[in-house]
mmCIF file of C-alpha atoms in Angstrom:
data_model
loop_
_atom_site.group_PDB
_atom_site.id
_atom_site.type_symbol
_atom_site.label_atom_id
_atom_site.label_comp_id
_atom_site.label_asym_id
_atom_site.label_seq_id
_atom_site.Cartn_x
_atom_site.Cartn_y
_atom_site.Cartn_z
ATOM 1 C CA UNK A 1 -14.961 5.718 -44.450
ATOM 2 C CA UNK A 2 -16.109 2.139 -46.468
ATOM 3 C CA UNK A 3 -14.905 3.382 -49.551
ATOM 4 C CA UNK A 4 -11.320 4.156 -47.820
ATOM 5 C CA UNK A 5 -11.012 0.695 -46.166
ATOM 6 C CA UNK A 6 -11.865 -0.830 -49.201
ATOM 7 C CA UNK A 7 -8.706 1.031 -51.760
ATOM 8 C CA UNK A 8 -6.245 0.428 -48.441
ATOM 9 C CA UNK A 9 -7.419 -3.140 -48.466
ATOM 10 C CA UNK A 10 -7.137 -3.471 -52.224
ATOM 11 C CA UNK A 11 -3.442 -2.242 -51.906
ATOM 12 C CA UNK A 12 -2.691 -4.488 -49.134
ATOM 13 C CA UNK A 13 -3.908 -7.869 -51.513
ATOM 14 C CA UNK A 14 -2.553 -6.521 -54.630
ATOM 15 C CA UNK A 15 0.724 -6.666 -52.361
ATOM 16 C CA UNK A 16 0.542 -10.148 -51.202
ATOM 17 C CA UNK A 17 2.285 -11.973 -54.281
ATOM 18 C CA UNK A 18 5.438 -9.544 -53.302
ATOM 19 C CA UNK A 19 4.845 -10.656 -49.626
ATOM 20 C CA UNK A 20 4.311 -14.464 -50.753
ATOM 21 C CA UNK A 21 6.948 -16.094 -47.708
ATOM 22 C CA UNK A 22 5.081 -14.009 -44.778
ATOM 23 C CA UNK A 23 1.654 -14.801 -46.131
ATOM 24 C CA UNK A 24 2.056 -18.702 -46.257
ATOM 25 C CA UNK A 25 3.755 -18.267 -42.765
ATOM 26 C CA UNK A 26 0.014 -17.227 -41.561
ATOM 27 C CA UNK A 27 -1.510 -19.804 -44.390
ATOM 28 C CA UNK A 28 0.347 -22.387 -43.159
ATOM 29 C CA UNK A 29 0.606 -21.809 -38.953
ATOM 30 C CA UNK A 30 -3.394 -21.620 -38.797
ATOM 31 C CA UNK A 31 -4.290 -23.741 -41.725
ATOM 32 C CA UNK A 32 -2.348 -26.885 -39.279
ATOM 33 C CA UNK A 33 -4.168 -25.620 -36.101
ATOM 34 C CA UNK A 34 -7.417 -25.844 -38.091
ATOM 35 C CA UNK A 35 -6.344 -29.630 -39.815
ATOM 36 C CA UNK A 36 -5.616 -31.101 -36.296
ATOM 37 C CA UNK A 37 -8.893 -29.241 -34.575
ATOM 38 C CA UNK A 38 -11.051 -30.714 -37.587
ATOM 39 C CA UNK A 39 -9.408 -34.519 -37.636
ATOM 40 C CA UNK A 40 -9.890 -34.840 -34.041
ATOM 41 C CA UNK A 41 -13.771 -33.143 -33.963
ATOM 42 C CA UNK A 42 -14.189 -35.776 -36.852
ATOM 43 C CA UNK A 43 -13.557 -38.819 -34.880
ATOM 44 C CA UNK A 44 -15.854 -37.715 -32.360
ATOM 45 C CA UNK A 45 -18.388 -36.841 -34.784
ATOM 46 C CA UNK A 46 -18.227 -40.265 -36.779
ATOM 47 C CA UNK A 47 -17.767 -42.271 -33.267
ATOM 48 C CA UNK A 48 -21.373 -40.709 -31.705
ATOM 49 C CA UNK A 49 -22.786 -40.607 -35.403
ATOM 50 C CA UNK A 50 -22.424 -44.401 -35.590
ATOM 51 C CA UNK A 51 -24.509 -44.642 -32.396
ATOM 52 C CA UNK A 52 -26.996 -41.800 -32.634
ATOM 53 C CA UNK A 53 -27.851 -42.931 -36.706
ATOM 54 C CA UNK A 54 -29.084 -46.292 -34.857
ATOM 55 C CA UNK A 55 -32.020 -44.391 -33.126
ATOM 56 C CA UNK A 56 -35.175 -44.433 -34.124
ATOM 57 C CA UNK A 57 -38.039 -42.258 -32.105
ATOM 58 C CA UNK A 58 -40.456 -44.809 -31.420
ATOM 59 C CA UNK A 59 -37.782 -47.984 -31.153
ATOM 60 C CA UNK A 60 -37.148 -48.774 -26.979
ATOM 61 C CA UNK A 61 -35.201 -50.351 -24.624
ATOM 62 C CA UNK A 62 -36.424 -52.376 -21.918
ATOM 63 C CA UNK A 63 -33.938 -52.834 -19.438
ATOM 64 C CA UNK A 64 -32.907 -54.025 -15.812
ATOM 65 C CA UNK A 65 -33.262 -50.568 -13.652
ATOM 66 C CA UNK A 66 -29.577 -50.298 -12.641
ATOM 67 C CA UNK A 67 -28.403 -51.657 -15.851
ATOM 68 C CA UNK A 68 -26.159 -48.378 -18.140
ATOM 69 C CA UNK A 69 -25.257 -51.037 -21.131
ATOM 70 C CA UNK A 70 -26.962 -53.821 -22.756
ATOM 71 C CA UNK A 71 -24.382 -56.622 -21.850
ATOM 72 C CA UNK A 72 -24.613 -55.561 -18.413
ATOM 73 C CA UNK A 73 -28.884 -56.230 -18.077
ATOM 74 C CA UNK A 74 -30.502 -59.334 -17.707
ATOM 75 C CA UNK A 75 -34.522 -59.895 -17.911
ATOM 76 C CA UNK A 76 -35.386 -62.956 -17.687
ATOM 77 C CA UNK A 77 -37.572 -65.077 -19.191
ATOM 78 C CA UNK A 78 -40.791 -65.169 -18.000
ATOM 79 C CA UNK A 79 -39.911 -60.565 -17.955
ATOM 80 C CA UNK A 80 -40.084 -61.619 -21.672
ATOM 81 C CA UNK A 81 -43.071 -62.822 -21.417
ATOM 82 C CA UNK A 82 -44.869 -60.771 -19.649
ATOM 83 C CA UNK A 83 -43.581 -57.628 -22.140
ATOM 84 C CA UNK A 84 -44.390 -59.749 -25.300
ATOM 85 C CA UNK A 85 -47.991 -59.638 -24.500
ATOM 86 C CA UNK A 86 -48.438 -55.799 -24.313
ATOM 87 C CA UNK A 87 -50.937 -54.744 -26.134
ATOM 88 C CA UNK A 88 -49.003 -51.464 -26.626
ATOM 89 C CA UNK A 89 -46.062 -52.772 -28.555
ATOM 90 C CA UNK A 90 -45.852 -53.490 -32.070
ATOM 91 C CA UNK A 91 -42.395 -55.420 -32.240
ATOM 92 C CA UNK A 92 -40.701 -56.876 -29.404
ATOM 93 C CA UNK A 93 -37.168 -58.101 -29.516
ATOM 94 C CA UNK A 94 -35.720 -59.761 -26.790
ATOM 95 C CA UNK A 95 -31.333 -60.064 -27.714
ATOM 96 C CA UNK A 96 -28.681 -61.369 -25.834
ATOM 97 C CA UNK A 97 -25.782 -59.306 -26.020
ATOM 98 C CA UNK A 98 -22.378 -61.277 -25.453
ATOM 99 C CA UNK A 99 -18.381 -60.157 -26.457
ATOM 100 C CA UNK A 100 -16.125 -62.649 -29.060
ATOM 101 C CA UNK A 101 -12.488 -61.841 -28.989
ATOM 102 C CA UNK A 102 -11.561 -61.712 -32.861
ATOM 103 C CA UNK A 103 -8.040 -60.316 -33.667
ATOM 104 C CA UNK A 104 -7.763 -56.990 -35.518
ATOM 105 C CA UNK A 105 -5.984 -56.942 -38.946
ATOM 106 C CA UNK A 106 -2.636 -56.009 -39.499
ATOM 107 C CA UNK A 107 -2.237 -55.733 -35.863
ATOM 108 C CA UNK A 108 -3.369 -59.104 -33.857
ATOM 109 C CA UNK A 109 -4.727 -57.422 -30.985
ATOM 110 C CA UNK A 110 -6.832 -58.840 -29.723
ATOM 111 C CA UNK A 111 -10.254 -57.218 -29.147
ATOM 112 C CA UNK A 112 -13.975 -57.737 -27.889
ATOM 113 C CA UNK A 113 -16.743 -57.366 -30.188
ATOM 114 C CA UNK A 114 -19.759 -57.496 -29.961
ATOM 115 C CA UNK A 115 -22.268 -60.459 -30.485
ATOM 116 C CA UNK A 116 -25.835 -60.011 -30.709
ATOM 117 C CA UNK A 117 -28.092 -63.308 -29.958
ATOM 118 C CA UNK A 118 -31.169 -62.670 -31.874
ATOM 119 C CA UNK A 119 -34.144 -63.792 -33.347
ATOM 120 C CA UNK A 120 -36.803 -63.067 -36.339
ATOM 121 C CA UNK A 121 -38.383 -59.892 -34.608
ATOM 122 C CA UNK A 122 -34.938 -58.631 -34.596
ATOM 123 C CA UNK A 123 -34.796 -57.988 -38.426
ATOM 124 C CA UNK A 124 -38.594 -56.484 -37.790
ATOM 125 C CA UNK A 125 -37.613 -54.086 -36.066
ATOM 126 C CA UNK A 126 -34.043 -52.653 -37.227
ATOM 127 C CA UNK A 127 -35.672 -52.197 -40.969
ATOM 128 C CA UNK A 128 -32.259 -50.771 -41.683
ATOM 129 C CA UNK A 129 -30.161 -54.238 -41.651
ATOM 130 C CA UNK A 130 -30.116 -56.072 -45.166
ATOM 131 C CA UNK A 131 -27.892 -59.008 -45.893
ATOM 132 C CA UNK A 132 -24.993 -57.668 -48.573
ATOM 133 C CA UNK A 133 -23.314 -60.692 -49.516
ATOM 134 C CA UNK A 134 -24.463 -64.607 -48.137
ATOM 135 C CA UNK A 135 -27.428 -65.175 -46.251
ATOM 136 C CA UNK A 136 -29.303 -64.884 -43.379
ATOM 137 C CA UNK A 137 -28.030 -67.545 -40.456
ATOM 138 C CA UNK A 138 -30.400 -70.051 -40.076
ATOM 139 C CA UNK A 139 -32.539 -70.539 -36.473
ATOM 140 C CA UNK A 140 -31.224 -73.429 -34.158
ATOM 141 C CA UNK A 141 -27.575 -73.485 -36.543
ATOM 142 C CA UNK A 142 -24.224 -72.174 -35.138
ATOM 143 C CA UNK A 143 -23.854 -69.690 -38.287
ATOM 144 C CA UNK A 144 -23.241 -66.093 -37.722
ATOM 145 C CA UNK A 145 -24.451 -62.945 -40.461
ATOM 146 C CA UNK A 146 -21.618 -59.803 -39.313
ATOM 147 C CA UNK A 147 -21.525 -56.082 -39.787
ATOM 148 C CA UNK A 148 -19.696 -55.129 -42.727
ATOM 149 C CA UNK A 149 -17.482 -52.896 -40.483
ATOM 150 C CA UNK A 150 -16.886 -55.945 -38.098
ATOM 151 C CA UNK A 151 -15.850 -57.929 -41.265
ATOM 152 C CA UNK A 152 -13.523 -54.872 -43.192
ATOM 153 C CA UNK A 153 -11.845 -54.750 -39.136
ATOM 154 C CA UNK A 154 -11.184 -58.340 -37.819
ATOM 155 C CA UNK A 155 -9.814 -61.013 -38.824
ATOM 156 C CA UNK A 156 -11.742 -64.610 -39.543
ATOM 157 C CA UNK A 157 -15.457 -62.987 -40.502
ATOM 158 C CA UNK A 158 -15.066 -63.667 -44.218
ATOM 159 C CA UNK A 159 -17.905 -65.459 -45.644
ATOM 160 C CA UNK A 160 -17.705 -69.019 -45.272
ATOM 161 C CA UNK A 161 -14.660 -68.581 -42.523
ATOM 162 C CA UNK A 162 -15.148 -69.964 -38.696
ATOM 163 C CA UNK A 163 -15.132 -68.003 -35.676
ATOM 164 C CA UNK A 164 -13.976 -70.357 -32.433
ATOM 165 C CA UNK A 165 -16.263 -68.121 -28.779
ATOM 166 C CA UNK A 166 -16.351 -70.185 -26.023
ATOM 167 C CA UNK A 167 -16.800 -73.654 -26.542
ATOM 168 C CA UNK A 168 -18.447 -73.519 -30.220
ATOM 169 C CA UNK A 169 -17.616 -72.960 -33.575
ATOM 170 C CA UNK A 170 -19.439 -70.432 -35.740
ATOM 171 C CA UNK A 171 -19.644 -70.165 -39.155
ATOM 172 C CA UNK A 172 -20.451 -67.218 -41.023
ATOM 173 C CA UNK A 173 -22.761 -67.385 -43.790
ATOM 174 C CA UNK A 174 -23.437 -63.969 -44.094
ATOM 175 C CA UNK A 175 -22.536 -59.992 -44.013
ATOM 176 C CA UNK A 176 -24.978 -56.974 -43.764
ATOM 177 C CA UNK A 177 -25.327 -53.263 -43.668
ATOM 178 C CA UNK A 178 -27.402 -51.125 -41.231
ATOM 179 C CA UNK A 179 -26.905 -47.528 -42.538
ATOM 180 C CA UNK A 180 -23.911 -46.821 -41.531
ATOM 181 C CA UNK A 181 -25.026 -47.192 -37.449
ATOM 182 C CA UNK A 182 -22.924 -48.936 -35.189
ATOM 183 C CA UNK A 183 -24.876 -52.332 -35.793
ATOM 184 C CA UNK A 184 -22.170 -52.648 -38.316
ATOM 185 C CA UNK A 185 -19.855 -54.066 -36.187
ATOM 186 C CA UNK A 186 -22.276 -56.429 -34.493
ATOM 187 C CA UNK A 187 -21.934 -60.512 -35.100
ATOM 188 C CA UNK A 188 -25.312 -61.451 -34.733
ATOM 189 C CA UNK A 189 -25.999 -65.093 -33.764
ATOM 190 C CA UNK A 190 -29.479 -67.225 -33.480
ATOM 191 C CA UNK A 191 -30.524 -66.585 -29.849
ATOM 192 C CA UNK A 192 -31.741 -69.955 -28.547
ATOM 193 C CA UNK A 193 -27.863 -71.211 -29.127
ATOM 194 C CA UNK A 194 -26.360 -68.413 -27.730
ATOM 195 C CA UNK A 195 -28.116 -68.684 -25.104
ATOM 196 C CA UNK A 196 -27.259 -72.014 -24.131
ATOM 197 C CA UNK A 197 -23.197 -71.455 -25.525
ATOM 198 C CA UNK A 198 -22.775 -68.175 -23.433
ATOM 199 C CA UNK A 199 -24.835 -70.011 -20.268
ATOM 200 C CA UNK A 200 -28.057 -67.345 -20.567
ATOM 201 C CA UNK A 201 -30.915 -69.776 -20.720
ATOM 202 C CA UNK A 202 -32.713 -68.192 -18.600
ATOM 203 C CA UNK A 203 -33.437 -64.994 -19.840
ATOM 204 C CA UNK A 204 -31.675 -62.039 -22.273
ATOM 205 C CA UNK A 205 -29.525 -59.163 -22.113
ATOM 206 C CA UNK A 206 -32.185 -56.445 -23.059
ATOM 207 C CA UNK A 207 -35.419 -56.189 -24.833
ATOM 208 C CA UNK A 208 -35.568 -54.098 -28.070
ATOM 209 C CA UNK A 209 -39.550 -52.820 -28.884
ATOM 210 C CA UNK A 210 -41.035 -51.164 -31.616
ATOM 211 C CA UNK A 211 -44.377 -48.514 -29.760
ATOM 212 C CA UNK A 212 -47.857 -49.656 -31.679
ATOM 213 C CA UNK A 213 -49.121 -46.948 -34.030
ATOM 214 C CA UNK A 214 -50.957 -44.341 -31.225
ATOM 215 C CA UNK A 215 -49.259 -45.442 -28.392
ATOM 216 C CA UNK A 216 -47.234 -43.092 -26.707
ATOM 217 C CA UNK A 217 -44.304 -43.534 -24.114
ATOM 218 C CA UNK A 218 -45.407 -42.454 -21.211
ATOM 219 C CA UNK A 219 -48.577 -45.126 -21.775
ATOM 220 C CA UNK A 220 -46.031 -47.986 -21.750
ATOM 221 C CA UNK A 221 -43.623 -47.090 -19.373
ATOM 222 C CA UNK A 222 -45.856 -46.667 -16.835
ATOM 223 C CA UNK A 223 -47.148 -50.181 -16.887
ATOM 224 C CA UNK A 224 -43.725 -51.323 -17.356
ATOM 225 C CA UNK A 225 -42.729 -49.539 -14.570
ATOM 226 C CA UNK A 226 -46.318 -50.238 -12.039
ATOM 227 C CA UNK A 227 -45.702 -53.832 -13.221
ATOM 228 C CA UNK A 228 -44.459 -55.382 -9.667
ATOM 229 C CA UNK A 229 -42.710 -59.064 -11.825
ATOM 230 C CA UNK A 230 -40.674 -56.609 -13.796
ATOM 231 C CA UNK A 231 -39.226 -53.904 -11.897
ATOM 232 C CA UNK A 232 -37.341 -52.518 -15.711
ATOM 233 C CA UNK A 233 -36.475 -49.392 -16.757
ATOM 234 C CA UNK A 234 -37.765 -48.107 -20.309
ATOM 235 C CA UNK A 235 -35.275 -45.999 -22.107
ATOM 236 C CA UNK A 236 -35.823 -44.115 -25.777
ATOM 237 C CA UNK A 237 -33.529 -45.285 -27.766
ATOM 238 C CA UNK A 238 -32.144 -41.598 -28.523
ATOM 239 C CA UNK A 239 -31.694 -41.064 -24.857
ATOM 240 C CA UNK A 240 -29.547 -44.517 -24.953
ATOM 241 C CA UNK A 241 -27.206 -43.765 -27.266
ATOM 242 C CA UNK A 242 -26.373 -40.481 -26.410
ATOM 243 C CA UNK A 243 -25.674 -41.558 -23.015
ATOM 244 C CA UNK A 244 -23.600 -44.184 -24.571
ATOM 245 C CA UNK A 245 -21.856 -41.291 -26.299
ATOM 246 C CA UNK A 246 -21.171 -38.865 -24.501
ATOM 247 C CA UNK A 247 -18.356 -39.433 -22.446
ATOM 248 C CA UNK A 248 -16.191 -41.015 -25.004
ATOM 249 C CA UNK A 249 -17.749 -38.397 -27.794
ATOM 250 C CA UNK A 250 -16.589 -35.113 -24.478
ATOM 251 C CA UNK A 251 -12.982 -36.697 -23.974
ATOM 252 C CA UNK A 252 -12.321 -36.481 -27.764
ATOM 253 C CA UNK A 253 -13.455 -32.699 -28.206
ATOM 254 C CA UNK A 254 -11.508 -31.475 -24.883
ATOM 255 C CA UNK A 255 -8.448 -33.139 -26.113
ATOM 256 C CA UNK A 256 -9.246 -31.374 -30.063
ATOM 257 C CA UNK A 257 -9.900 -28.280 -28.295
ATOM 258 C CA UNK A 258 -6.506 -28.285 -25.956
ATOM 259 C CA UNK A 259 -4.121 -29.406 -28.812
ATOM 260 C CA UNK A 260 -5.733 -26.679 -30.742
ATOM 261 C CA UNK A 261 -5.293 -24.440 -28.385
ATOM 262 C CA UNK A 262 -1.554 -24.632 -27.584
ATOM 263 C CA UNK A 263 -0.629 -24.870 -31.669
ATOM 264 C CA UNK A 264 -3.018 -21.816 -31.552
ATOM 265 C CA UNK A 265 -0.687 -20.139 -29.156
ATOM 266 C CA UNK A 266 1.861 -20.701 -31.359
ATOM 267 C CA UNK A 267 0.179 -19.809 -34.625
ATOM 268 C CA UNK A 268 -0.625 -16.838 -33.517
ATOM 269 C CA UNK A 269 3.149 -15.450 -32.513
ATOM 270 C CA UNK A 270 4.287 -16.710 -35.532
ATOM 271 C CA UNK A 271 1.654 -14.314 -37.383
ATOM 272 C CA UNK A 272 1.978 -11.834 -35.172
ATOM 273 C CA UNK A 273 5.865 -11.117 -35.753
ATOM 274 C CA UNK A 274 4.845 -11.582 -40.093
ATOM 275 C CA UNK A 275 2.616 -8.822 -39.425
ATOM 276 C CA UNK A 276 5.256 -6.532 -37.200
ATOM 277 C CA UNK A 277 7.620 -7.059 -39.928
ATOM 278 C CA UNK A 278 4.950 -6.459 -42.782
ATOM 279 C CA UNK A 279 3.890 -3.433 -41.338
ATOM 280 C CA UNK A 280 7.224 -1.931 -40.351
ATOM 281 C CA UNK A 281 8.598 -2.534 -44.199
ATOM 282 C CA UNK A 282 5.204 -0.433 -45.512
ATOM 283 C CA UNK A 283 5.862 2.205 -42.592
ATOM 284 C CA UNK A 284 6.110 4.495 -45.390
ATOM 285 C CA UNK A 285 3.234 3.043 -47.448
ATOM 286 C CA UNK A 286 0.746 3.063 -44.497
ATOM 287 C CA UNK A 287 2.455 7.259 -44.026
ATOM 288 C CA UNK A 288 1.390 8.309 -47.200
ATOM 289 C CA UNK A 289 -1.684 7.339 -46.771
ATOM 290 C CA UNK A 290 -2.890 8.891 -43.871
ATOM 291 C CA UNK A 291 -1.205 11.825 -45.281
ATOM 292 C CA UNK A 292 -3.278 11.409 -47.730
ATOM 293 C CA UNK A 293 -6.357 12.194 -45.936
ATOM 294 C CA UNK A 294 -7.226 8.205 -45.221
ATOM 295 C CA UNK A 295 -7.988 7.403 -41.501
ATOM 296 C CA UNK A 296 -6.075 5.577 -39.081
ATOM 297 C CA UNK A 297 -9.596 3.341 -38.536
ATOM 298 C CA UNK A 298 -9.311 2.656 -42.490
ATOM 299 C CA UNK A 299 -6.001 1.167 -41.802
ATOM 300 C CA UNK A 300 -6.611 -0.862 -39.032
ATOM 301 C CA UNK A 301 -9.561 -2.469 -40.512
ATOM 302 C CA UNK A 302 -7.339 -3.072 -43.867
ATOM 303 C CA UNK A 303 -4.559 -4.726 -42.230
ATOM 304 C CA UNK A 304 -7.207 -6.459 -40.112
ATOM 305 C CA UNK A 305 -8.989 -7.563 -43.467
ATOM 306 C CA UNK A 306 -5.365 -8.977 -44.849
ATOM 307 C CA UNK A 307 -4.940 -11.793 -41.997
ATOM 308 C CA UNK A 308 -8.241 -12.862 -41.249
ATOM 309 C CA UNK A 309 -8.515 -13.705 -45.411
ATOM 310 C CA UNK A 310 -5.347 -15.163 -45.236
ATOM 311 C CA UNK A 311 -6.094 -16.801 -42.166
ATOM 312 C CA UNK A 312 -9.713 -17.798 -43.715
ATOM 313 C CA UNK A 313 -7.457 -19.132 -46.348
ATOM 314 C CA UNK A 314 -5.663 -21.431 -44.142
ATOM 315 C CA UNK A 315 -8.531 -22.731 -42.581
ATOM 316 C CA UNK A 316 -10.443 -23.803 -46.021
ATOM 317 C CA UNK A 317 -7.372 -25.713 -47.472
ATOM 318 C CA UNK A 318 -7.082 -27.558 -44.107
ATOM 319 C CA UNK A 319 -10.163 -28.549 -44.267
ATOM 320 C CA UNK A 320 -10.508 -29.797 -47.643
ATOM 321 C CA UNK A 321 -7.325 -31.443 -46.888
ATOM 322 C CA UNK A 322 -8.953 -33.554 -43.976
ATOM 323 C CA UNK A 323 -11.697 -33.908 -45.901
ATOM 324 C CA UNK A 324 -9.897 -35.532 -48.632
ATOM 325 C CA UNK A 325 -7.594 -37.710 -46.075
ATOM 326 C CA UNK A 326 -9.558 -38.562 -43.061
ATOM 327 C CA UNK A 327 -13.493 -37.861 -44.544
ATOM 328 C CA UNK A 328 -14.525 -41.505 -44.247
ATOM 329 C CA UNK A 329 -11.679 -43.307 -42.851
ATOM 330 C CA UNK A 330 -12.651 -46.429 -40.798
ATOM 331 C CA UNK A 331 -11.460 -47.000 -37.153
ATOM 332 C CA UNK A 332 -12.464 -48.446 -33.816
ATOM 333 C CA UNK A 333 -12.864 -47.534 -30.462
ATOM 334 C CA UNK A 334 -14.505 -49.277 -27.145
ATOM 335 C CA UNK A 335 -17.223 -47.891 -26.125
ATOM 336 C CA UNK A 336 -16.536 -47.649 -22.323
ATOM 337 C CA UNK A 337 -20.203 -48.394 -21.027
ATOM 338 C CA UNK A 338 -20.106 -51.978 -22.727
ATOM 339 C CA UNK A 339 -16.349 -52.365 -22.654
ATOM 340 C CA UNK A 340 -16.541 -53.470 -26.269
ATOM 341 C CA UNK A 341 -15.042 -52.097 -29.928
ATOM 342 C CA UNK A 342 -17.072 -49.426 -31.945
ATOM 343 C CA UNK A 343 -16.298 -49.229 -35.611
ATOM 344 C CA UNK A 344 -16.731 -46.139 -37.363
ATOM 345 C CA UNK A 345 -15.800 -43.771 -39.597
ATOM 346 C CA UNK A 346 -14.354 -39.901 -39.705
ATOM 347 C CA UNK A 347 -17.278 -37.473 -40.826
ATOM 348 C CA UNK A 348 -16.027 -34.563 -42.162
ATOM 349 C CA UNK A 349 -19.917 -31.874 -41.623
ATOM 350 C CA UNK A 350 -20.018 -28.182 -43.027
ATOM 351 C CA UNK A 351 -20.522 -27.755 -39.786
ATOM 352 C CA UNK A 352 -17.449 -28.826 -38.431
ATOM 353 C CA UNK A 353 -15.931 -26.731 -41.302
ATOM 354 C CA UNK A 354 -17.879 -23.701 -40.144
ATOM 355 C CA UNK A 355 -16.219 -24.151 -36.273
ATOM 356 C CA UNK A 356 -12.389 -24.190 -37.988
ATOM 357 C CA UNK A 357 -13.456 -21.019 -40.163
ATOM 358 C CA UNK A 358 -14.497 -19.560 -36.579
ATOM 359 C CA UNK A 359 -11.438 -20.688 -35.357
ATOM 360 C CA UNK A 360 -9.340 -19.426 -37.829
ATOM 361 C CA UNK A 361 -10.880 -15.999 -38.237
ATOM 362 C CA UNK A 362 -10.465 -15.395 -33.913
ATOM 363 C CA UNK A 363 -7.104 -16.575 -34.774
ATOM 364 C CA UNK A 364 -6.628 -14.061 -37.499
ATOM 365 C CA UNK A 365 -8.383 -11.230 -35.264
ATOM 366 C CA UNK A 366 -5.405 -11.734 -31.969
ATOM 367 C CA UNK A 367 -2.632 -12.258 -34.274
ATOM 368 C CA UNK A 368 -3.815 -8.726 -36.521
ATOM 369 C CA UNK A 369 -5.155 -6.327 -33.840
ATOM 370 C CA UNK A 370 -1.460 -5.513 -32.009
ATOM 371 C CA UNK A 371 0.122 -4.641 -35.637
ATOM 372 C CA UNK A 372 -2.773 -2.989 -37.116
ATOM 373 C CA UNK A 373 -3.065 -0.472 -33.941
ATOM 374 C CA UNK A 374 0.657 0.164 -34.342
ATOM 375 C CA UNK A 375 0.537 0.495 -38.357
ATOM 376 C CA UNK A 376 -2.630 2.907 -36.987
ATOM 377 C CA UNK A 377 -1.230 4.986 -34.414
ATOM 378 C CA UNK A 378 2.734 5.558 -35.872
ATOM 379 C CA UNK A 379 3.562 9.306 -36.125
ATOM 380 C CA UNK A 380 3.599 10.544 -39.392
ATOM 381 C CA UNK A 381 6.903 12.076 -38.969
ATOM 382 C CA UNK A 382 8.594 8.422 -37.541
ATOM 383 C CA UNK A 383 7.520 6.584 -39.890
ATOM 384 C CA UNK A 384 9.118 8.720 -43.324
ATOM 385 C CA UNK A 385 12.048 8.841 -41.181
ATOM 386 C CA UNK A 386 12.420 5.118 -41.036
ATOM 387 C CA UNK A 387 10.610 4.795 -44.118
#
């Protein structure tokens, strides 16, 4: 049986050059579906990764109990002092998060860019943050440092530029990287100056902390929850960012599969028509093989194998093009929780390529099944008469 399948499949594949046009219909049709699917999934993957990569297992956020994002949070100075005195915390960074209105490069469209007021512990907490151009801002001054993604995407963020926000003119003195995470979409400023400018002198938006060695999340969380002076929630960074990305990434994924599904219908219909034509033109050849003792099953499998190989070729070509054109492509979208823009890059990963390949093989299977069954069931007398 296996020898028959291999023999018939080899015969089918050897005749592909003479059926170049029909074969390209399948390759291009299914490749187009895979290209659209991978492009949208790469966007979703890039957005999700830009936030999730910022999360560390030993870092936590302490926020107001009913707050689902940093910008709407509030922790008073008194509460911050209590948290800073907790012996289970190695680093404590109280931060304010605000929106800074800037214009996008190339479009002049006004967008809200996240600004973060920090002190020295913020740099100790995030060891991935590193100045790559210029220098850090000086405490107590209206200087800012800018993430490289924000500097690339928005106007007025080059070194030496001045940013007008509220009643203050901020001077850009440095650019920083943060391991490719969403932090690179932010503008960092001195917390005390930011509190004065944005009228947040009574507290901070969020407290980010790192656990001391040997201290468990449960232990710290219980202390914070049980302290009547606090009434705050402790959230692991991984959980916080996962929740932040869930809705937007799910929306992009749903749209990707919806669009790919619509395109898949047209692609399958085109492939079905192509394979029916191919089978009808080869009826005598197929009848001759069956008259020589080749089973109907070997004919079905060989036709299916041909279609699925063409589908796989289309998927791999599409994946290569999407990788070359989109992987690393920088864009931005609104983070629904905070209503500020997050800059990120498309990410085409091996797992996404496997998803595209799986879709292509499924479409190839559907498109090849009926023509293969027709080829196997065609009576030999009718086949020779048609040929």
